[in-house]
Amino acid sequence: MSDQSEDYHYDRSMFFNELSQSIERNKLSTNVLFSNYLNDFKDIVQHNGLVHEEMNIVCQLLCTVNLSVQNFKRILLTLVPEEPSIPHDICEELIVWALSAYRQNSNDGTKAQCIFYWLLYVVEEKLTNMDVIDKYYKVLFHLCNYENVNQPVAGIIYCLTKSDDVQKWMITCCKNIIEGSKSEPHLNKLLNFFESPNSINNIRQKGLFDCNNTFCKELACGLRSVRKELMNIHPQFTHTQQLIEYERRSSDKLYSKIQFVDVNNKFEFPSTEELAKSFMKEGSSNNSLILLGNVSGWCKLLMNNDKELNLQHRFSNNLYHSLDQIFLSNEIVVKPLKKTKFLQEILEFQKFAHRGLTAVNMFIFQYIISWDGMENSRIIYELFEYLSFTSEEELKYRFLEKLYAIFITGDELIYRMVINSLTNLLCNLYFNSKKTRTNKNCTLFGEELREETEFEIVKCLTKYISHWCSICIYHYPQEEQLKHTVYTFFEKVSVLENLKPSIWPIWTIMPPSVFYNGLMSVNIYWLERLSKLMLRHIKVDTDRIQDLADNTLILRPLQLFDLYMADFYNALHAGELFEKREEGFIFKYLKEKEVEKDFKIVNLNICFQMEKHIALAPYLMNAMHTVEDPLDLLQTEAPNLHKLILTLNENLQNDDTENEISSINL
């Protein structure tokens, strides 16, 4: 029998057929001939690597079959390409599998570590499309915090990093990991690399993050042999001109294109101090706007407080005069695309600084007078979000009254853009009021305000937005996207008004037109979303305002909220919306004779009851024979609505009990 086995010719195609069958069976073949061939195959692929179809089979096997760690390593050692072009989908599939498995258990953690070592050598040799690997740059960086994979991951980050990738938080993260561990030499290497800007522009050293165990040595040998074999066949590939940059795309920016640099003709960049001196000299004042073009320029603007240089003041003057000449007086004729680019650079700088520039505030207050609401609308509305104001009067008379003319004459799209922009502006005003400016000498953003002034500005803006939301619902009661924008404002402001450390005496609730539009909506989604916000008011806001009940700013919303809840309960649950109209708001001043005359067909008591409500009707009809109590249906279809009704019912019973006790005592 043994003689027959030796005579039997077991070739490469049979080996991959058995691999495919193993994938279908979800179990690796135990054939002796297969195992023997697998042991020797890793030596074969170093000189005759896998074609794309074979690599796909190996990849599927690694990602789908539950292999032992030993067999996983044996299979992975065979994943060596015939040519230096591993399909990017194979690399991506292995990365995704490793990211999903590295924390599952010890075996999967070891397998993920092996994958990352394989990926390290692929990246070192540039054996695949580097754009695909680079998409996972930030995700991979955060894996440096996990001990079992941080060595190969640090090597991958080392190979992928470009000069504009390194940020301060990354350096801090590396230091924290090193301080929290006993020995992390590879992270020390990565940290030194991050802290040496000159080394980032140099060609990366191979083998710096290698592991000394046998498996990693064999894995590195196999993948590094690909280019060696290619160079033996094509000697021209050994030319000293090396590819040191590649075009890569991330989620939000396009990086520099491919460049070729002859490594035999190196040159030195000027030192940082020399560059700064030449750039910051007095003669550069007319060109200070070029600082808008990149992050380094933004940092120079924010951190340079030299009184002799006076860079911030000169920049602000140049910026305002440029905006005035291009957009207001039209003294300079600029193409529309360049105008848009200029505004976009200003916007990106303000996003970076998390504050609005005083020069831009002055420009906006002038520009909005003649603006049609649509030209460069996306950027202009985003610029609104970073405005700052010196007083309540400036907010009202220089901005809101001018914007109202655009708002009230606009369509549904204008309504949405204005409310969304003002909502984000309110968020920024809240956040900036809660934090102390780190650089008080910075003149770009104007003077810091007293807390009382900040409160008056926020209170005024909130009042205006709330009123404008009422106008939105009045004109477009059924526009879903507009209603979403309006609801988002009230949801966000509910969170903002409870921000610590200092909570201002203000409480914003929906105006009647918005609240009752939700209560009487034909879509259960709006009823559910309205209920969620009302529950938040009951749980969070009512506790906050108990100590402020004497404040007139709080008393009016508190009374209105009680009226809302009475109408909500009487309409949906009790079925007595009109009979108990004195408890609520919407029909409070209607007389019964007027209703009998104008609403003969409609019964106002039960038309919005759960059993009759048009938003709930489709669900009740579907569950007609399975659910007796509508509340049981709400528990699954609209849990917040269900919870709110139960909460109001419980509060009502508690009030009745307290009234009975007080009457007995009397």
JSON list of N, CA and C in Angstrom, two decimals, residues 504-539:
[
{"chain": "A", "resi": 504, "resn": "TRP", "atom": "N", "xyz": [-27.83, 77.40, 33.19]},
{"chain": "A", "resi": 504, "resn": "TRP", "atom": "CA", "xyz": [-28.53, 78.68, 33.15]},
{"chain": "A", "resi": 504, "resn": "TRP", "atom": "C", "xyz": [-30.04, 78.50, 33.39]},
{"chain": "A", "resi": 505, "resn": "PRO", "atom": "N", "xyz": [-30.70, 79.49, 33.96]},
{"chain": "A", "resi": 505, "resn": "PRO", "atom": "CA", "xyz": [-32.15, 79.40, 34.23]},
{"chain": "A", "resi": 505, "resn": "PRO", "atom": "C", "xyz": [-32.97, 79.60, 32.95]},
{"chain": "A", "resi": 506, "resn": "ILE", "atom": "N", "xyz": [-32.99, 78.58, 32.14]},
{"chain": "A", "resi": 506, "resn": "ILE", "atom": "CA", "xyz": [-33.74, 78.66, 30.88]},
{"chain": "A", "resi": 506, "resn": "ILE", "atom": "C", "xyz": [-34.28, 77.28, 30.55]},
{"chain": "A", "resi": 507, "resn": "TRP", "atom": "N", "xyz": [-35.50, 77.23, 30.03]},
{"chain": "A", "resi": 507, "resn": "TRP", "atom": "CA", "xyz": [-36.11, 75.96, 29.62]},
{"chain": "A", "resi": 507, "resn": "TRP", "atom": "C", "xyz": [-36.90, 76.20, 28.35]},
{"chain": "A", "resi": 508, "resn": "THR", "atom": "N", "xyz": [-36.51, 75.50, 27.29]},
{"chain": "A", "resi": 508, "resn": "THR", "atom": "CA", "xyz": [-37.15, 75.68, 25.99]},
{"chain": "A", "resi": 508, "resn": "THR", "atom": "C", "xyz": [-37.99, 74.46, 25.66]},
{"chain": "A", "resi": 509, "resn": "ILE", "atom": "N", "xyz": [-39.27, 74.67, 25.41]},
{"chain": "A", "resi": 509, "resn": "ILE", "atom": "CA", "xyz": [-40.14, 73.58, 24.95]},
{"chain": "A", "resi": 509, "resn": "ILE", "atom": "C", "xyz": [-40.74, 73.98, 23.60]},
{"chain": "A", "resi": 510, "resn": "MET", "atom": "N", "xyz": [-41.33, 73.01, 22.93]},
{"chain": "A", "resi": 510, "resn": "MET", "atom": "CA", "xyz": [-41.90, 73.26, 21.61]},
{"chain": "A", "resi": 510, "resn": "MET", "atom": "C", "xyz": [-43.03, 74.29, 21.70]},
{"chain": "A", "resi": 511, "resn": "PRO", "atom": "N", "xyz": [-43.12, 75.18, 20.72]},
{"chain": "A", "resi": 511, "resn": "PRO", "atom": "CA", "xyz": [-44.31, 76.05, 20.64]},
{"chain": "A", "resi": 511, "resn": "PRO", "atom": "C", "xyz": [-45.53, 75.21, 20.26]},
{"chain": "A", "resi": 512, "resn": "PRO", "atom": "N", "xyz": [-46.73, 75.70, 20.51]},
{"chain": "A", "resi": 512, "resn": "PRO", "atom": "CA", "xyz": [-47.94, 74.89, 20.27]},
{"chain": "A", "resi": 512, "resn": "PRO", "atom": "C", "xyz": [-48.04, 74.30, 18.87]},
{"chain": "A", "resi": 513, "resn": "SER", "atom": "N", "xyz": [-47.72, 75.08, 17.84]},
{"chain": "A", "resi": 513, "resn": "SER", "atom": "CA", "xyz": [-47.89, 74.57, 16.47]},
{"chain": "A", "resi": 513, "resn": "SER", "atom": "C", "xyz": [-47.03, 73.34, 16.22]},
{"chain": "A", "resi": 514, "resn": "VAL", "atom": "N", "xyz": [-45.85, 73.29, 16.81]},
{"chain": "A", "resi": 514, "resn": "VAL", "atom": "CA", "xyz": [-44.96, 72.14, 16.62]},
{"chain": "A", "resi": 514, "resn": "VAL", "atom": "C", "xyz": [-45.45, 70.96, 17.44]},
{"chain": "A", "resi": 515, "resn": "PHE", "atom": "N", "xyz": [-45.82, 71.20, 18.70]},
{"chain": "A", "resi": 515, "resn": "PHE", "atom": "CA", "xyz": [-46.26, 70.11, 19.57]},
{"chain": "A", "resi": 515, "resn": "PHE", "atom": "C", "xyz": [-47.51, 69.42, 19.01]},
{"chain": "A", "resi": 516, "resn": "TYR", "atom": "N", "xyz": [-48.52, 70.22, 18.67]},
{"chain": "A", "resi": 516, "resn": "TYR", "atom": "CA", "xyz": [-49.80, 69.62, 18.23]},
{"chain": "A", "resi": 516, "resn": "TYR", "atom": "C", "xyz": [-49.70, 69.05, 16.82]},
{"chain": "A", "resi": 517, "resn": "ASN", "atom": "N", "xyz": [-48.76, 69.54, 16.02]},
{"chain": "A", "resi": 517, "resn": "ASN", "atom": "CA", "xyz": [-48.51, 68.89, 14.73]},
{"chain": "A", "resi": 517, "resn": "ASN", "atom": "C", "xyz": [-48.01, 67.47, 14.95]},
{"chain": "A", "resi": 518, "resn": "GLY", "atom": "N", "xyz": [-47.16, 67.27, 15.96]},
{"chain": "A", "resi": 518, "resn": "GLY", "atom": "CA", "xyz": [-46.68, 65.93, 16.28]},
{"chain": "A", "resi": 518, "resn": "GLY", "atom": "C", "xyz": [-47.76, 65.06, 16.88]},
{"chain": "A", "resi": 519, "resn": "LEU", "atom": "N", "xyz": [-48.57, 65.63, 17.77]},
{"chain": "A", "resi": 519, "resn": "LEU", "atom": "CA", "xyz": [-49.64, 64.86, 18.41]},
{"chain": "A", "resi": 519, "resn": "LEU", "atom": "C", "xyz": [-50.66, 64.38, 17.40]},
{"chain": "A", "resi": 520, "resn": "MET", "atom": "N", "xyz": [-50.94, 65.19, 16.39]},
{"chain": "A", "resi": 520, "resn": "MET", "atom": "CA", "xyz": [-51.98, 64.86, 15.41]},
{"chain": "A", "resi": 520, "resn": "MET", "atom": "C", "xyz": [-51.39, 64.37, 14.09]},
{"chain": "A", "resi": 521, "resn": "SER", "atom": "N", "xyz": [-50.14, 63.96, 14.12]},
{"chain": "A", "resi": 521, "resn": "SER", "atom": "CA", "xyz": [-49.47, 63.51, 12.89]},
{"chain": "A", "resi": 521, "resn": "SER", "atom": "C", "xyz": [-50.08, 62.21, 12.37]},
{"chain": "A", "resi": 522, "resn": "VAL", "atom": "N", "xyz": [-49.98, 62.03, 11.07]},
{"chain": "A", "resi": 522, "resn": "VAL", "atom": "CA", "xyz": [-50.48, 60.78, 10.46]},
{"chain": "A", "resi": 522, "resn": "VAL", "atom": "C", "xyz": [-49.40, 59.70, 10.48]},
{"chain": "A", "resi": 523, "resn": "ASN", "atom": "N", "xyz": [-48.21, 60.03, 10.96]},
{"chain": "A", "resi": 523, "resn": "ASN", "atom": "CA", "xyz": [-47.08, 59.09, 10.98]},
{"chain": "A", "resi": 523, "resn": "ASN", "atom": "C", "xyz": [-46.71, 58.80, 12.43]},
{"chain": "A", "resi": 524, "resn": "ILE", "atom": "N", "xyz": [-46.67, 57.53, 12.80]},
{"chain": "A", "resi": 524, "resn": "ILE", "atom": "CA", "xyz": [-46.36, 57.13, 14.17]},
{"chain": "A", "resi": 524, "resn": "ILE", "atom": "C", "xyz": [-44.95, 57.54, 14.57]},
{"chain": "A", "resi": 525, "resn": "TYR", "atom": "N", "xyz": [-44.07, 57.73, 13.57]},
{"chain": "A", "resi": 525, "resn": "TYR", "atom": "CA", "xyz": [-42.68, 58.11, 13.87]},
{"chain": "A", "resi": 525, "resn": "TYR", "atom": "C", "xyz": [-42.62, 59.42, 14.64]},
{"chain": "A", "resi": 526, "resn": "TRP", "atom": "N", "xyz": [-43.46, 60.41, 14.23]},
{"chain": "A", "resi": 526, "resn": "TRP", "atom": "CA", "xyz": [-43.41, 61.71, 14.89]},
{"chain": "A", "resi": 526, "resn": "TRP", "atom": "C", "xyz": [-44.04, 61.65, 16.28]},
{"chain": "A", "resi": 527, "resn": "LEU", "atom": "N", "xyz": [-45.08, 60.83, 16.44]},
{"chain": "A", "resi": 527, "resn": "LEU", "atom": "CA", "xyz": [-45.66, 60.62, 17.77]},
{"chain": "A", "resi": 527, "resn": "LEU", "atom": "C", "xyz": [-44.62, 60.01, 18.71]},
{"chain": "A", "resi": 528, "resn": "GLU", "atom": "N", "xyz": [-43.88, 59.04, 18.22]},
{"chain": "A", "resi": 528, "resn": "GLU", "atom": "CA", "xyz": [-42.86, 58.36, 19.02]},
{"chain": "A", "resi": 528, "resn": "GLU", "atom": "C", "xyz": [-41.72, 59.31, 19.37]},
{"chain": "A", "resi": 529, "resn": "ARG", "atom": "N", "xyz": [-41.29, 60.09, 18.40]},
{"chain": "A", "resi": 529, "resn": "ARG", "atom": "CA", "xyz": [-40.18, 61.02, 18.64]},
{"chain": "A", "resi": 529, "resn": "ARG", "atom": "C", "xyz": [-40.61, 62.14, 19.59]},
{"chain": "A", "resi": 530, "resn": "LEU", "atom": "N", "xyz": [-41.85, 62.61, 19.44]},
{"chain": "A", "resi": 530, "resn": "LEU", "atom": "CA", "xyz": [-42.38, 63.61, 20.36]},
{"chain": "A", "resi": 530, "resn": "LEU", "atom": "C", "xyz": [-42.44, 63.06, 21.78]},
{"chain": "A", "resi": 531, "resn": "SER", "atom": "N", "xyz": [-42.88, 61.82, 21.91]},
{"chain": "A", "resi": 531, "resn": "SER", "atom": "CA", "xyz": [-42.97, 61.19, 23.24]},
{"chain": "A", "resi": 531, "resn": "SER", "atom": "C", "xyz": [-41.61, 61.06, 23.89]},
{"chain": "A", "resi": 532, "resn": "LYS", "atom": "N", "xyz": [-40.61, 60.72, 23.11]},
{"chain": "A", "resi": 532, "resn": "LYS", "atom": "CA", "xyz": [-39.26, 60.58, 23.66]},
{"chain": "A", "resi": 532, "resn": "LYS", "atom": "C", "xyz": [-38.76, 61.90, 24.24]},
{"chain": "A", "resi": 533, "resn": "LEU", "atom": "N", "xyz": [-39.03, 63.00, 23.52]},
{"chain": "A", "resi": 533, "resn": "LEU", "atom": "CA", "xyz": [-38.59, 64.31, 24.01]},
{"chain": "A", "resi": 533, "resn": "LEU", "atom": "C", "xyz": [-39.38, 64.72, 25.25]},
{"chain": "A", "resi": 534, "resn": "MET", "atom": "N", "xyz": [-40.69, 64.43, 25.27]},
{"chain": "A", "resi": 534, "resn": "MET", "atom": "CA", "xyz": [-41.50, 64.77, 26.45]},
{"chain": "A", "resi": 534, "resn": "MET", "atom": "C", "xyz": [-41.05, 63.97, 27.68]},
{"chain": "A", "resi": 535, "resn": "LEU", "atom": "N", "xyz": [-40.68, 62.71, 27.48]},
{"chain": "A", "resi": 535, "resn": "LEU", "atom": "CA", "xyz": [-40.17, 61.90, 28.59]},
{"chain": "A", "resi": 535, "resn": "LEU", "atom": "C", "xyz": [-38.88, 62.50, 29.13]},
{"chain": "A", "resi": 536, "resn": "ARG", "atom": "N", "xyz": [-38.05, 62.99, 28.24]},
{"chain": "A", "resi": 536, "resn": "ARG", "atom": "CA", "xyz": [-36.80, 63.62, 28.70]},
{"chain": "A", "resi": 536, "resn": "ARG", "atom": "C", "xyz": [-37.11, 64.88, 29.53]},
{"chain": "A", "resi": 537, "resn": "HIS", "atom": "N", "xyz": [-38.09, 65.66, 29.09]},
{"chain": "A", "resi": 537, "resn": "HIS", "atom": "CA", "xyz": [-38.48, 66.83, 29.86]},
{"chain": "A", "resi": 537, "resn": "HIS", "atom": "C", "xyz": [-38.93, 66.44, 31.27]},
{"chain": "A", "resi": 538, "resn": "ILE", "atom": "N", "xyz": [-39.72, 65.37, 31.35]},
{"chain": "A", "resi": 538, "resn": "ILE", "atom": "CA", "xyz": [-40.24, 64.94, 32.66]},
{"chain": "A", "resi": 538, "resn": "ILE", "atom": "C", "xyz": [-39.12, 64.43, 33.56]},
{"chain": "A", "resi": 539, "resn": "LYS", "atom": "N", "xyz": [-38.20, 63.64, 33.00]},
{"chain": "A", "resi": 539, "resn": "LYS", "atom": "CA", "xyz": [-37.16, 63.01, 33.82]},
{"chain": "A", "resi": 539, "resn": "LYS", "atom": "C", "xyz": [-36.02, 63.95, 34.16]}
]
